[in-house]
Amino acid sequence: MNAEAGHRSMRNVYLAVFAALAVLTAVTVGASYMHLARPQAIAVGVCIAAVKVSLIVFFFMHMKFEGRIIRWLMVAALFFALILLFFILPDLGWSCAVCFGGEGSPMIQGFTWGIAVLLSLPALLFGAFAFFIIRSIRRKNELTRDHSTAI
Amino acid sequence: MSDSHAMADTNTGIPSGKLGMWVFLASEVMLFGGFISSYVILRTGSTNFVVPGKEMLGVPLAMVNTFVLITSSVTMVLALDAIEKGNVKGLIRNLIFTLILAACFLGIKSYEYPHKWHEGITISSGLFGSFYYTLTGLHMLHVVGGMAYMGYLLRNALAGRYTVQSHARVEYAGLYWHFVDLVWVILFPIFYLL
């Protein structure tokens, strides 16, 4: 049976992903003992973690088979989480990290931008809610209209 | 009907439970994202950030813990695979494996914490300690929550409530559990390896 075969092959996929995750864990630990230069060590660690996370999300959490809505939901969350990191990080590179004082210091500017961008998240969320509500009302209206004309 | 295979009778075409779980996971991304990015920023930016030596961190034990959690993720997905084929026994067996592995993870962590404490890495010993205990502690709470969730699934499974047609909650619990695994996959290198 087709569905049965599909399930059986999924089981093998899960086991293959498990093997990959185990090997990657061993590799990342091994690499951390190789005394790489700091940037290289970070690059290796981050890349391996990214591959592992993708394997888990796409295969164990079945993201591979999900539609647009769930994909974009996670892309949005990831985007805003990364803003926290990358809008502030470059500024830090040029400034003293613990100088929280000074008006207009790079740190303050970084945080201000971070806050401004993050404030748009609730706006986006409420907008999305409003969009879905309006769309569902419209659909319902259309359905009832079709129904009444049919009768 | 809570059939995860059929097209759901919702506007989005996604069962409400599944969409709810993904929205919750999106909020979790922000929760952990906030903590992790502040850790990364302070670690790269602060002159007061003292990183303890690797031998103090106990990398081998943490690596074992990573394997334990990855394995528990696999047993969880095999539990879903089993019930999708109508194999209730397989579901129960894999849920029990997952619970045992989760308990192993907590056991190893509860050995690690006092050990670190004695080595002088405490929650108030410096930035590293604060972040370490906050983030791994938050993650551990998620593991405990996941165990409660799986205990609930196990009770239902033993009562014969899950069938080929109706097992959506097993899938949602799986999503949550894999997310907990995923967070550890990120925490492990940033605290122990880099």
mmCIF file of C-alpha atoms in Angstrom:
data_model
loop_
_atom_site.group_PDB
_atom_site.id
_atom_site.type_symbol
_atom_site.label_atom_id
_atom_site.label_comp_id
_atom_site.label_asym_id
_atom_site.label_seq_id
_atom_site.Cartn_x
_atom_site.Cartn_y
_atom_site.Cartn_z
ATOM 1 C CA MET A 1 0.000 0.000 0.000
ATOM 2 C CA ASN A 2 1.202 3.422 -0.886
ATOM 3 C CA ALA A 3 0.555 5.159 2.444
ATOM 4 C CA GLU A 4 2.170 2.277 4.277
ATOM 5 C CA ALA A 5 5.292 2.559 2.128
ATOM 6 C CA GLY A 6 5.347 6.305 2.761
ATOM 7 C CA HIS A 7 5.278 5.747 6.490
ATOM 8 C CA ARG A 8 7.984 3.151 6.383
ATOM 9 C CA SER A 9 10.310 5.409 4.431
ATOM 10 C CA MET A 10 9.601 8.266 6.919
ATOM 11 C CA ARG A 11 10.816 6.019 9.721
ATOM 12 C CA ASN A 12 14.072 5.556 7.850
ATOM 13 C CA VAL A 13 14.282 9.314 7.317
ATOM 14 C CA TYR A 14 13.908 9.879 11.073
ATOM 15 C CA LEU A 15 16.674 7.391 11.803
ATOM 16 C CA ALA A 16 18.922 8.968 9.162
ATOM 17 C CA VAL A 17 18.320 12.421 10.661
ATOM 18 C CA PHE A 18 19.133 10.996 14.090
ATOM 19 C CA ALA A 19 22.421 9.608 12.786
ATOM 20 C CA ALA A 20 23.243 12.966 11.182
ATOM 21 C CA LEU A 21 22.486 14.827 14.420
ATOM 22 C CA ALA A 22 24.665 12.451 16.437
ATOM 23 C CA VAL A 23 27.575 12.745 13.997
ATOM 24 C CA LEU A 24 27.279 16.552 13.871
ATOM 25 C CA THR A 25 27.297 16.712 17.677
ATOM 26 C CA ALA A 26 30.500 14.682 17.753
ATOM 27 C CA VAL A 27 32.018 16.867 15.012
ATOM 28 C CA THR A 28 31.208 20.135 16.761
ATOM 29 C CA VAL A 29 32.673 18.880 20.041
ATOM 30 C CA GLY A 30 35.746 17.595 18.221
ATOM 31 C CA ALA A 31 36.197 20.921 16.421
ATOM 32 C CA SER A 32 36.012 22.795 19.710
ATOM 33 C CA TYR A 33 39.113 20.936 20.906
ATOM 34 C CA MET A 34 41.109 21.775 17.777
ATOM 35 C CA HIS A 35 42.195 25.216 19.013
ATOM 36 C CA LEU A 36 40.894 27.017 15.948
ATOM 37 C CA ALA A 37 41.201 30.775 15.765
ATOM 38 C CA ARG A 38 38.247 32.502 17.411
ATOM 39 C CA PRO A 39 36.379 33.562 14.219
ATOM 40 C CA GLN A 40 36.799 30.137 12.617
ATOM 41 C CA ALA A 41 35.697 28.356 15.799
ATOM 42 C CA ILE A 42 32.565 30.508 15.965
ATOM 43 C CA ALA A 43 31.848 29.960 12.253
ATOM 44 C CA VAL A 44 32.159 26.169 12.605
ATOM 45 C CA GLY A 45 30.039 26.068 15.778
ATOM 46 C CA VAL A 46 27.289 28.288 14.376
ATOM 47 C CA CYS A 47 27.149 26.494 11.018
ATOM 48 C CA ILE A 48 26.876 23.051 12.604
ATOM 49 C CA ALA A 49 24.212 24.270 15.033
ATOM 50 C CA ALA A 50 22.287 25.818 12.121
ATOM 51 C CA VAL A 51 22.369 22.553 10.175
ATOM 52 C CA LYS A 52 21.215 20.594 13.235
ATOM 53 C CA VAL A 53 18.393 23.042 13.945
ATOM 54 C CA SER A 54 17.260 22.870 10.294
ATOM 55 C CA LEU A 55 17.256 19.074 10.362
ATOM 56 C CA ILE A 56 15.106 19.071 13.493
ATOM 57 C CA VAL A 57 12.691 21.709 12.183
ATOM 58 C CA PHE A 58 12.276 20.294 8.674
ATOM 59 C CA PHE A 59 12.122 16.594 9.458
ATOM 60 C CA PHE A 60 11.139 16.039 13.102
ATOM 61 C CA MET A 61 8.746 18.986 13.186
ATOM 62 C CA HIS A 62 7.596 18.281 9.596
ATOM 63 C CA MET A 63 8.179 21.848 8.437
ATOM 64 C CA LYS A 64 9.058 20.298 5.089
ATOM 65 C CA PHE A 65 5.396 19.403 4.654
ATOM 66 C CA GLU A 66 3.844 22.555 6.091
ATOM 67 C CA GLY A 67 2.192 25.305 4.095
ATOM 68 C CA ARG A 68 2.921 29.005 3.773
ATOM 69 C CA ILE A 69 1.254 30.170 6.974
ATOM 70 C CA ILE A 70 3.349 28.156 9.409
ATOM 71 C CA ARG A 71 6.545 28.798 7.433
ATOM 72 C CA TRP A 72 6.045 32.567 7.445
ATOM 73 C CA LEU A 73 5.060 32.502 11.095
ATOM 74 C CA MET A 74 8.443 31.034 11.973
ATOM 75 C CA VAL A 75 10.326 33.232 9.512
ATOM 76 C CA ALA A 76 8.763 36.296 11.178
ATOM 77 C CA ALA A 77 9.719 35.082 14.663
ATOM 78 C CA LEU A 78 13.253 34.276 13.560
ATOM 79 C CA PHE A 79 13.585 37.622 11.785
ATOM 80 C CA PHE A 80 12.678 39.593 14.891
ATOM 81 C CA ALA A 81 14.869 37.441 17.115
ATOM 82 C CA LEU A 82 17.801 38.047 14.769
ATOM 83 C CA ILE A 83 17.144 41.797 14.801
ATOM 84 C CA LEU A 84 17.832 41.689 18.536
ATOM 85 C CA LEU A 85 21.201 40.248 17.700
ATOM 86 C CA PHE A 86 22.359 42.020 14.554
ATOM 87 C CA PHE A 87 21.040 45.539 15.069
ATOM 88 C CA ILE A 88 22.903 45.852 18.338
ATOM 89 C CA LEU A 89 25.966 43.746 17.670
ATOM 90 C CA PRO A 90 27.695 45.940 15.014
ATOM 91 C CA ASP A 91 27.284 49.009 17.189
ATOM 92 C CA LEU A 92 28.932 47.201 20.040
ATOM 93 C CA GLY A 93 31.920 46.477 17.895
ATOM 94 C CA TRP A 94 32.674 50.191 17.768
ATOM 95 C CA SER A 95 31.829 51.115 21.292
ATOM 96 C CA CYS A 96 32.545 50.396 24.889
ATOM 97 C CA ALA A 97 30.059 47.791 25.974
ATOM 98 C CA VAL A 98 29.453 48.884 29.504
ATOM 99 C CA CYS A 99 29.178 52.631 28.829
ATOM 100 C CA PHE A 100 25.430 52.871 29.141
ATOM 101 C CA GLY A 101 25.526 56.624 29.771
ATOM 102 C CA GLY A 102 26.251 59.133 27.018
ATOM 103 C CA GLU A 103 23.475 60.596 24.922
ATOM 104 C CA GLY A 104 23.705 59.350 21.352
ATOM 105 C CA SER A 105 26.321 56.719 22.102
ATOM 106 C CA PRO A 106 26.325 53.811 19.623
ATOM 107 C CA MET A 107 24.946 51.498 22.311
ATOM 108 C CA ILE A 108 21.981 53.790 22.961
ATOM 109 C CA GLN A 109 21.363 54.202 19.243
ATOM 110 C CA GLY A 110 21.499 50.463 18.756
ATOM 111 C CA PHE A 111 18.968 49.879 21.511
ATOM 112 C CA THR A 112 16.732 52.672 20.210
ATOM 113 C CA TRP A 113 16.635 51.077 16.778
ATOM 114 C CA GLY A 114 16.079 47.670 18.290
ATOM 115 C CA ILE A 115 13.144 48.996 20.321
ATOM 116 C CA ALA A 116 11.682 50.835 17.325
ATOM 117 C CA VAL A 117 11.785 47.735 15.155
ATOM 118 C CA LEU A 118 10.437 45.481 17.873
ATOM 119 C CA LEU A 119 7.544 47.867 18.456
ATOM 120 C CA SER A 120 6.432 47.139 14.918
ATOM 121 C CA LEU A 121 5.927 43.482 15.870
ATOM 122 C CA PRO A 122 2.675 44.015 17.809
ATOM 123 C CA ALA A 123 1.473 46.270 14.995
ATOM 124 C CA LEU A 124 2.195 43.496 12.516
ATOM 125 C CA LEU A 125 0.495 40.922 14.724
ATOM 126 C CA PHE A 126 -2.657 42.979 15.216
ATOM 127 C CA GLY A 127 -2.668 43.728 11.509
ATOM 128 C CA ALA A 128 -2.516 40.019 10.753
ATOM 129 C CA PHE A 129 -5.362 39.300 13.174
ATOM 130 C CA ALA A 130 -7.457 42.063 11.635
ATOM 131 C CA PHE A 131 -6.681 40.712 8.171
ATOM 132 C CA PHE A 132 -7.795 37.192 9.023
ATOM 133 C CA ILE A 133 -10.944 38.409 10.803
ATOM 134 C CA ILE A 134 -11.952 40.647 7.906
ATOM 135 C CA ARG A 135 -11.199 37.904 5.426
ATOM 136 C CA SER A 136 -13.252 35.337 7.314
ATOM 137 C CA ILE A 137 -16.189 37.777 7.583
ATOM 138 C CA ARG A 138 -15.987 38.450 3.846
ATOM 139 C CA ARG A 139 -15.878 34.756 3.087
ATOM 140 C CA LYS A 140 -18.860 34.099 5.275
ATOM 141 C CA ASN A 141 -20.778 36.908 3.571
ATOM 142 C CA GLU A 142 -19.899 35.543 0.173
ATOM 143 C CA LEU A 143 -20.997 32.070 1.181
ATOM 144 C CA THR A 144 -24.350 33.284 2.490
ATOM 145 C CA ARG A 145 -24.829 35.386 -0.645
ATOM 146 C CA ASP A 146 -24.108 32.373 -2.866
ATOM 147 C CA HIS A 147 -26.434 30.336 -0.744
ATOM 148 C CA SER A 148 -29.303 32.826 -0.978
ATOM 149 C CA THR A 149 -28.939 33.235 -4.733
ATOM 150 C CA ALA A 150 -28.887 29.457 -5.094
ATOM 151 C CA ILE A 151 -32.143 29.224 -3.219
ATOM 152 C CA MET B 1 -13.005 15.181 14.595
ATOM 153 C CA SER B 2 -9.379 15.671 15.415
ATOM 154 C CA ASP B 3 -7.907 13.873 12.456
ATOM 155 C CA SER B 4 -4.505 15.264 11.619
ATOM 156 C CA HIS B 5 -4.559 13.827 8.098
ATOM 157 C CA ALA B 6 -7.809 15.342 6.870
ATOM 158 C CA MET B 7 -7.939 18.932 5.686
ATOM 159 C CA ALA B 8 -8.982 20.859 8.756
ATOM 160 C CA ASP B 9 -12.276 22.681 8.733
ATOM 161 C CA THR B 10 -10.728 26.078 9.404
ATOM 162 C CA ASN B 11 -10.090 29.197 7.380
ATOM 163 C CA THR B 12 -6.380 28.537 7.237
ATOM 164 C CA GLY B 13 -6.683 24.837 6.426
ATOM 165 C CA ILE B 14 -4.511 24.131 9.469
ATOM 166 C CA PRO B 15 -6.022 22.440 12.533
ATOM 167 C CA SER B 16 -6.432 25.047 15.288
ATOM 168 C CA GLY B 17 -4.368 23.019 17.735
ATOM 169 C CA LYS B 18 -1.441 22.834 15.354
ATOM 170 C CA LEU B 19 -1.578 26.525 14.467
ATOM 171 C CA GLY B 20 -1.838 27.331 18.174
ATOM 172 C CA MET B 21 1.238 25.253 18.949
ATOM 173 C CA TRP B 22 3.241 26.934 16.179
ATOM 174 C CA VAL B 23 2.212 30.410 17.338
ATOM 175 C CA PHE B 24 3.273 29.421 20.844
ATOM 176 C CA LEU B 25 6.602 28.172 19.496
ATOM 177 C CA ALA B 26 7.041 31.481 17.630
ATOM 178 C CA SER B 27 6.647 33.288 20.953
ATOM 179 C CA GLU B 28 9.158 30.867 22.447
ATOM 180 C CA VAL B 29 11.606 31.792 19.702
ATOM 181 C CA MET B 30 11.309 35.387 20.889
ATOM 182 C CA LEU B 31 11.691 34.412 24.550
ATOM 183 C CA PHE B 32 14.842 32.398 24.017
ATOM 184 C CA GLY B 33 15.965 34.771 21.266
ATOM 185 C CA GLY B 34 15.935 37.667 23.719
ATOM 186 C CA PHE B 35 18.018 35.828 26.295
ATOM 187 C CA ILE B 36 20.429 34.295 23.795
ATOM 188 C CA SER B 37 21.050 37.552 21.931
ATOM 189 C CA SER B 38 21.717 39.441 25.165
ATOM 190 C CA TYR B 39 24.165 36.684 26.102
ATOM 191 C CA VAL B 40 25.945 36.915 22.758
ATOM 192 C CA ILE B 41 26.030 40.719 22.854
ATOM 193 C CA LEU B 42 27.410 40.929 26.373
ATOM 194 C CA ARG B 43 29.859 38.128 25.766
ATOM 195 C CA THR B 44 31.283 39.792 22.665
ATOM 196 C CA GLY B 45 30.987 43.336 23.984
ATOM 197 C CA SER B 46 31.662 43.330 27.703
ATOM 198 C CA THR B 47 35.122 43.555 29.151
ATOM 199 C CA ASN B 48 33.776 42.045 32.386
ATOM 200 C CA PHE B 49 32.772 38.798 30.756
ATOM 201 C CA VAL B 50 34.971 36.050 32.167
ATOM 202 C CA VAL B 51 34.498 32.692 30.437
ATOM 203 C CA PRO B 52 35.477 29.749 32.655
ATOM 204 C CA GLY B 53 37.940 27.199 31.295
ATOM 205 C CA LYS B 54 36.627 24.232 29.378
ATOM 206 C CA GLU B 55 37.690 21.702 31.985
ATOM 207 C CA MET B 56 35.464 23.525 34.492
ATOM 208 C CA LEU B 57 32.445 23.246 32.237
ATOM 209 C CA GLY B 58 32.400 19.477 31.905
ATOM 210 C CA VAL B 59 32.045 19.227 28.127
ATOM 211 C CA PRO B 60 31.889 15.373 27.944
ATOM 212 C CA LEU B 61 28.924 15.225 30.302
ATOM 213 C CA ALA B 62 27.133 17.979 28.403
ATOM 214 C CA MET B 63 27.791 16.090 25.184
ATOM 215 C CA VAL B 64 26.212 12.968 26.688
ATOM 216 C CA ASN B 65 23.236 15.128 27.639
ATOM 217 C CA THR B 66 22.987 16.380 24.063
ATOM 218 C CA PHE B 67 22.888 12.790 22.812
ATOM 219 C CA VAL B 68 20.240 11.955 25.410
ATOM 220 C CA LEU B 69 18.013 14.806 24.262
ATOM 221 C CA ILE B 70 18.495 14.075 20.554
ATOM 222 C CA THR B 71 17.608 10.435 21.187
ATOM 223 C CA SER B 72 14.497 11.484 23.089
ATOM 224 C CA SER B 73 13.486 13.578 20.078
ATOM 225 C CA VAL B 74 13.807 10.514 17.876
ATOM 226 C CA THR B 75 11.752 8.322 20.214
ATOM 227 C CA MET B 76 9.097 11.055 20.237
ATOM 228 C CA VAL B 77 8.900 11.164 16.464
ATOM 229 C CA LEU B 78 8.825 7.346 16.390
ATOM 230 C CA ALA B 79 5.895 7.477 18.830
ATOM 231 C CA LEU B 80 4.003 9.620 16.319
ATOM 232 C CA ASP B 81 5.102 7.313 13.508
ATOM 233 C CA ALA B 82 3.749 4.328 15.465
ATOM 234 C CA ILE B 83 0.295 5.784 16.109
ATOM 235 C CA GLU B 84 0.048 6.941 12.485
ATOM 236 C CA LYS B 85 0.203 3.244 11.629
ATOM 237 C CA GLY B 86 -2.274 2.441 14.405
ATOM 238 C CA ASN B 87 0.401 0.831 16.572
ATOM 239 C CA VAL B 88 -0.738 1.807 20.082
ATOM 240 C CA LYS B 89 1.870 -0.402 21.752
ATOM 241 C CA GLY B 90 4.613 1.322 19.793
ATOM 242 C CA LEU B 91 3.222 4.692 20.855
ATOM 243 C CA ILE B 92 3.229 3.716 24.529
ATOM 244 C CA ARG B 93 6.692 2.174 24.325
ATOM 245 C CA ASN B 94 8.216 5.199 22.626
ATOM 246 C CA LEU B 95 6.495 7.629 24.995
ATOM 247 C CA ILE B 96 7.974 5.733 27.928
ATOM 248 C CA PHE B 97 11.432 5.836 26.293
ATOM 249 C CA THR B 98 11.056 9.581 25.764
ATOM 250 C CA LEU B 99 10.034 10.118 29.384
ATOM 251 C CA ILE B 100 12.980 8.053 30.640
ATOM 252 C CA LEU B 101 15.415 9.992 28.441
ATOM 253 C CA ALA B 102 13.958 13.310 29.602
ATOM 254 C CA ALA B 103 14.435 12.140 33.192
ATOM 255 C CA CYS B 104 18.046 11.186 32.325
ATOM 256 C CA PHE B 105 18.607 14.690 30.996
ATOM 257 C CA LEU B 106 17.292 16.201 34.215
ATOM 258 C CA GLY B 107 19.341 13.735 36.249
ATOM 259 C CA ILE B 108 22.577 14.702 34.507
ATOM 260 C CA LYS B 109 21.729 18.391 34.842
ATOM 261 C CA SER B 110 21.053 18.004 38.554
ATOM 262 C CA TYR B 111 24.501 16.437 38.869
ATOM 263 C CA GLU B 112 26.044 19.235 36.810
ATOM 264 C CA TYR B 113 24.549 22.167 38.709
ATOM 265 C CA PRO B 114 26.003 21.467 42.188
ATOM 266 C CA HIS B 115 29.276 20.448 40.537
ATOM 267 C CA LYS B 116 29.544 23.841 38.823
ATOM 268 C CA TRP B 117 28.480 25.548 42.007
ATOM 269 C CA HIS B 118 31.419 23.953 43.856
ATOM 270 C CA GLU B 119 33.784 24.992 41.075
ATOM 271 C CA GLY B 120 32.767 28.568 41.727
ATOM 272 C CA ILE B 121 30.420 29.092 38.785
ATOM 273 C CA THR B 122 27.338 30.380 40.571
ATOM 274 C CA ILE B 123 24.419 32.476 39.447
ATOM 275 C CA SER B 124 26.032 35.551 41.030
ATOM 276 C CA SER B 125 29.690 34.782 40.271
ATOM 277 C CA GLY B 126 29.664 36.786 37.059
ATOM 278 C CA LEU B 127 27.960 37.288 33.729
ATOM 279 C CA PHE B 128 28.708 33.769 32.509
ATOM 280 C CA GLY B 129 27.182 32.121 35.573
ATOM 281 C CA SER B 130 24.097 34.324 35.463
ATOM 282 C CA PHE B 131 23.416 33.535 31.826
ATOM 283 C CA TYR B 132 24.282 29.875 32.219
ATOM 284 C CA TYR B 133 21.844 29.244 35.052
ATOM 285 C CA THR B 134 19.115 31.489 33.624
ATOM 286 C CA LEU B 135 19.143 29.944 30.165
ATOM 287 C CA THR B 136 19.763 26.311 31.068
ATOM 288 C CA GLY B 137 17.293 26.705 33.954
ATOM 289 C CA LEU B 138 14.639 28.082 31.618
ATOM 290 C CA HIS B 139 15.348 25.225 29.248
ATOM 291 C CA MET B 140 15.122 22.723 32.111
ATOM 292 C CA LEU B 141 11.699 24.093 33.055
ATOM 293 C CA HIS B 142 10.659 23.425 29.467
ATOM 294 C CA VAL B 143 11.904 19.847 29.809
ATOM 295 C CA VAL B 144 9.845 19.442 32.999
ATOM 296 C CA GLY B 145 6.810 20.877 31.197
ATOM 297 C CA GLY B 146 7.387 18.498 28.306
ATOM 298 C CA MET B 147 7.513 15.558 30.721
ATOM 299 C CA ALA B 148 4.157 16.610 32.174
ATOM 300 C CA TYR B 149 2.753 16.828 28.637
ATOM 301 C CA MET B 150 4.082 13.371 27.807
ATOM 302 C CA GLY B 151 2.781 11.947 31.065
ATOM 303 C CA TYR B 152 -0.645 13.174 30.001
ATOM 304 C CA LEU B 153 -0.235 11.581 26.571
ATOM 305 C CA LEU B 154 0.890 8.340 28.153
ATOM 306 C CA ARG B 155 -2.162 8.253 30.420
ATOM 307 C CA ASN B 156 -4.459 8.802 27.437
ATOM 308 C CA ALA B 157 -2.576 6.247 25.360
ATOM 309 C CA LEU B 158 -2.885 3.644 28.116
ATOM 310 C CA ALA B 159 -6.607 4.389 28.257
ATOM 311 C CA GLY B 160 -6.712 3.656 24.517
ATOM 312 C CA ARG B 161 -7.781 7.171 23.502
ATOM 313 C CA TYR B 162 -5.419 7.472 20.527
ATOM 314 C CA THR B 163 -6.153 5.769 17.235
ATOM 315 C CA VAL B 164 -5.020 6.005 13.620
ATOM 316 C CA GLN B 165 -7.737 8.619 13.011
ATOM 317 C CA SER B 166 -7.380 10.609 16.212
ATOM 318 C CA HIS B 167 -3.939 11.388 17.598
ATOM 319 C CA ALA B 168 -3.444 15.092 16.905
ATOM 320 C CA ARG B 169 -2.180 15.781 20.428
ATOM 321 C CA VAL B 170 0.685 13.344 19.999
ATOM 322 C CA GLU B 171 1.788 15.425 17.022
ATOM 323 C CA TYR B 172 1.476 18.739 18.919
ATOM 324 C CA ALA B 173 3.410 17.375 21.890
ATOM 325 C CA GLY B 174 6.055 16.251 19.423
ATOM 326 C CA LEU B 175 6.343 19.764 17.979
ATOM 327 C CA TYR B 176 6.899 21.151 21.464
ATOM 328 C CA TRP B 177 9.392 18.472 22.417
ATOM 329 C CA HIS B 178 11.463 18.912 19.251
ATOM 330 C CA PHE B 179 11.561 22.632 19.944
ATOM 331 C CA VAL B 180 12.971 21.950 23.420
ATOM 332 C CA ASP B 181 15.587 19.728 21.786
ATOM 333 C CA LEU B 182 16.338 22.457 19.244
ATOM 334 C CA VAL B 183 16.931 25.041 21.975
ATOM 335 C CA TRP B 184 19.429 22.727 23.633
ATOM 336 C CA VAL B 185 21.198 22.231 20.291
ATOM 337 C CA ILE B 186 21.818 26.008 20.341
ATOM 338 C CA LEU B 187 22.614 26.327 24.053
ATOM 339 C CA PHE B 188 25.148 23.488 24.042
ATOM 340 C CA PRO B 189 27.694 25.083 21.670
ATOM 341 C CA ILE B 190 27.267 28.645 22.923
ATOM 342 C CA PHE B 191 27.831 27.731 26.575
ATOM 343 C CA TYR B 192 30.150 24.738 26.445
ATOM 344 C CA LEU B 193 32.075 24.853 23.190
ATOM 345 C CA LEU B 194 32.636 28.420 22.018
#
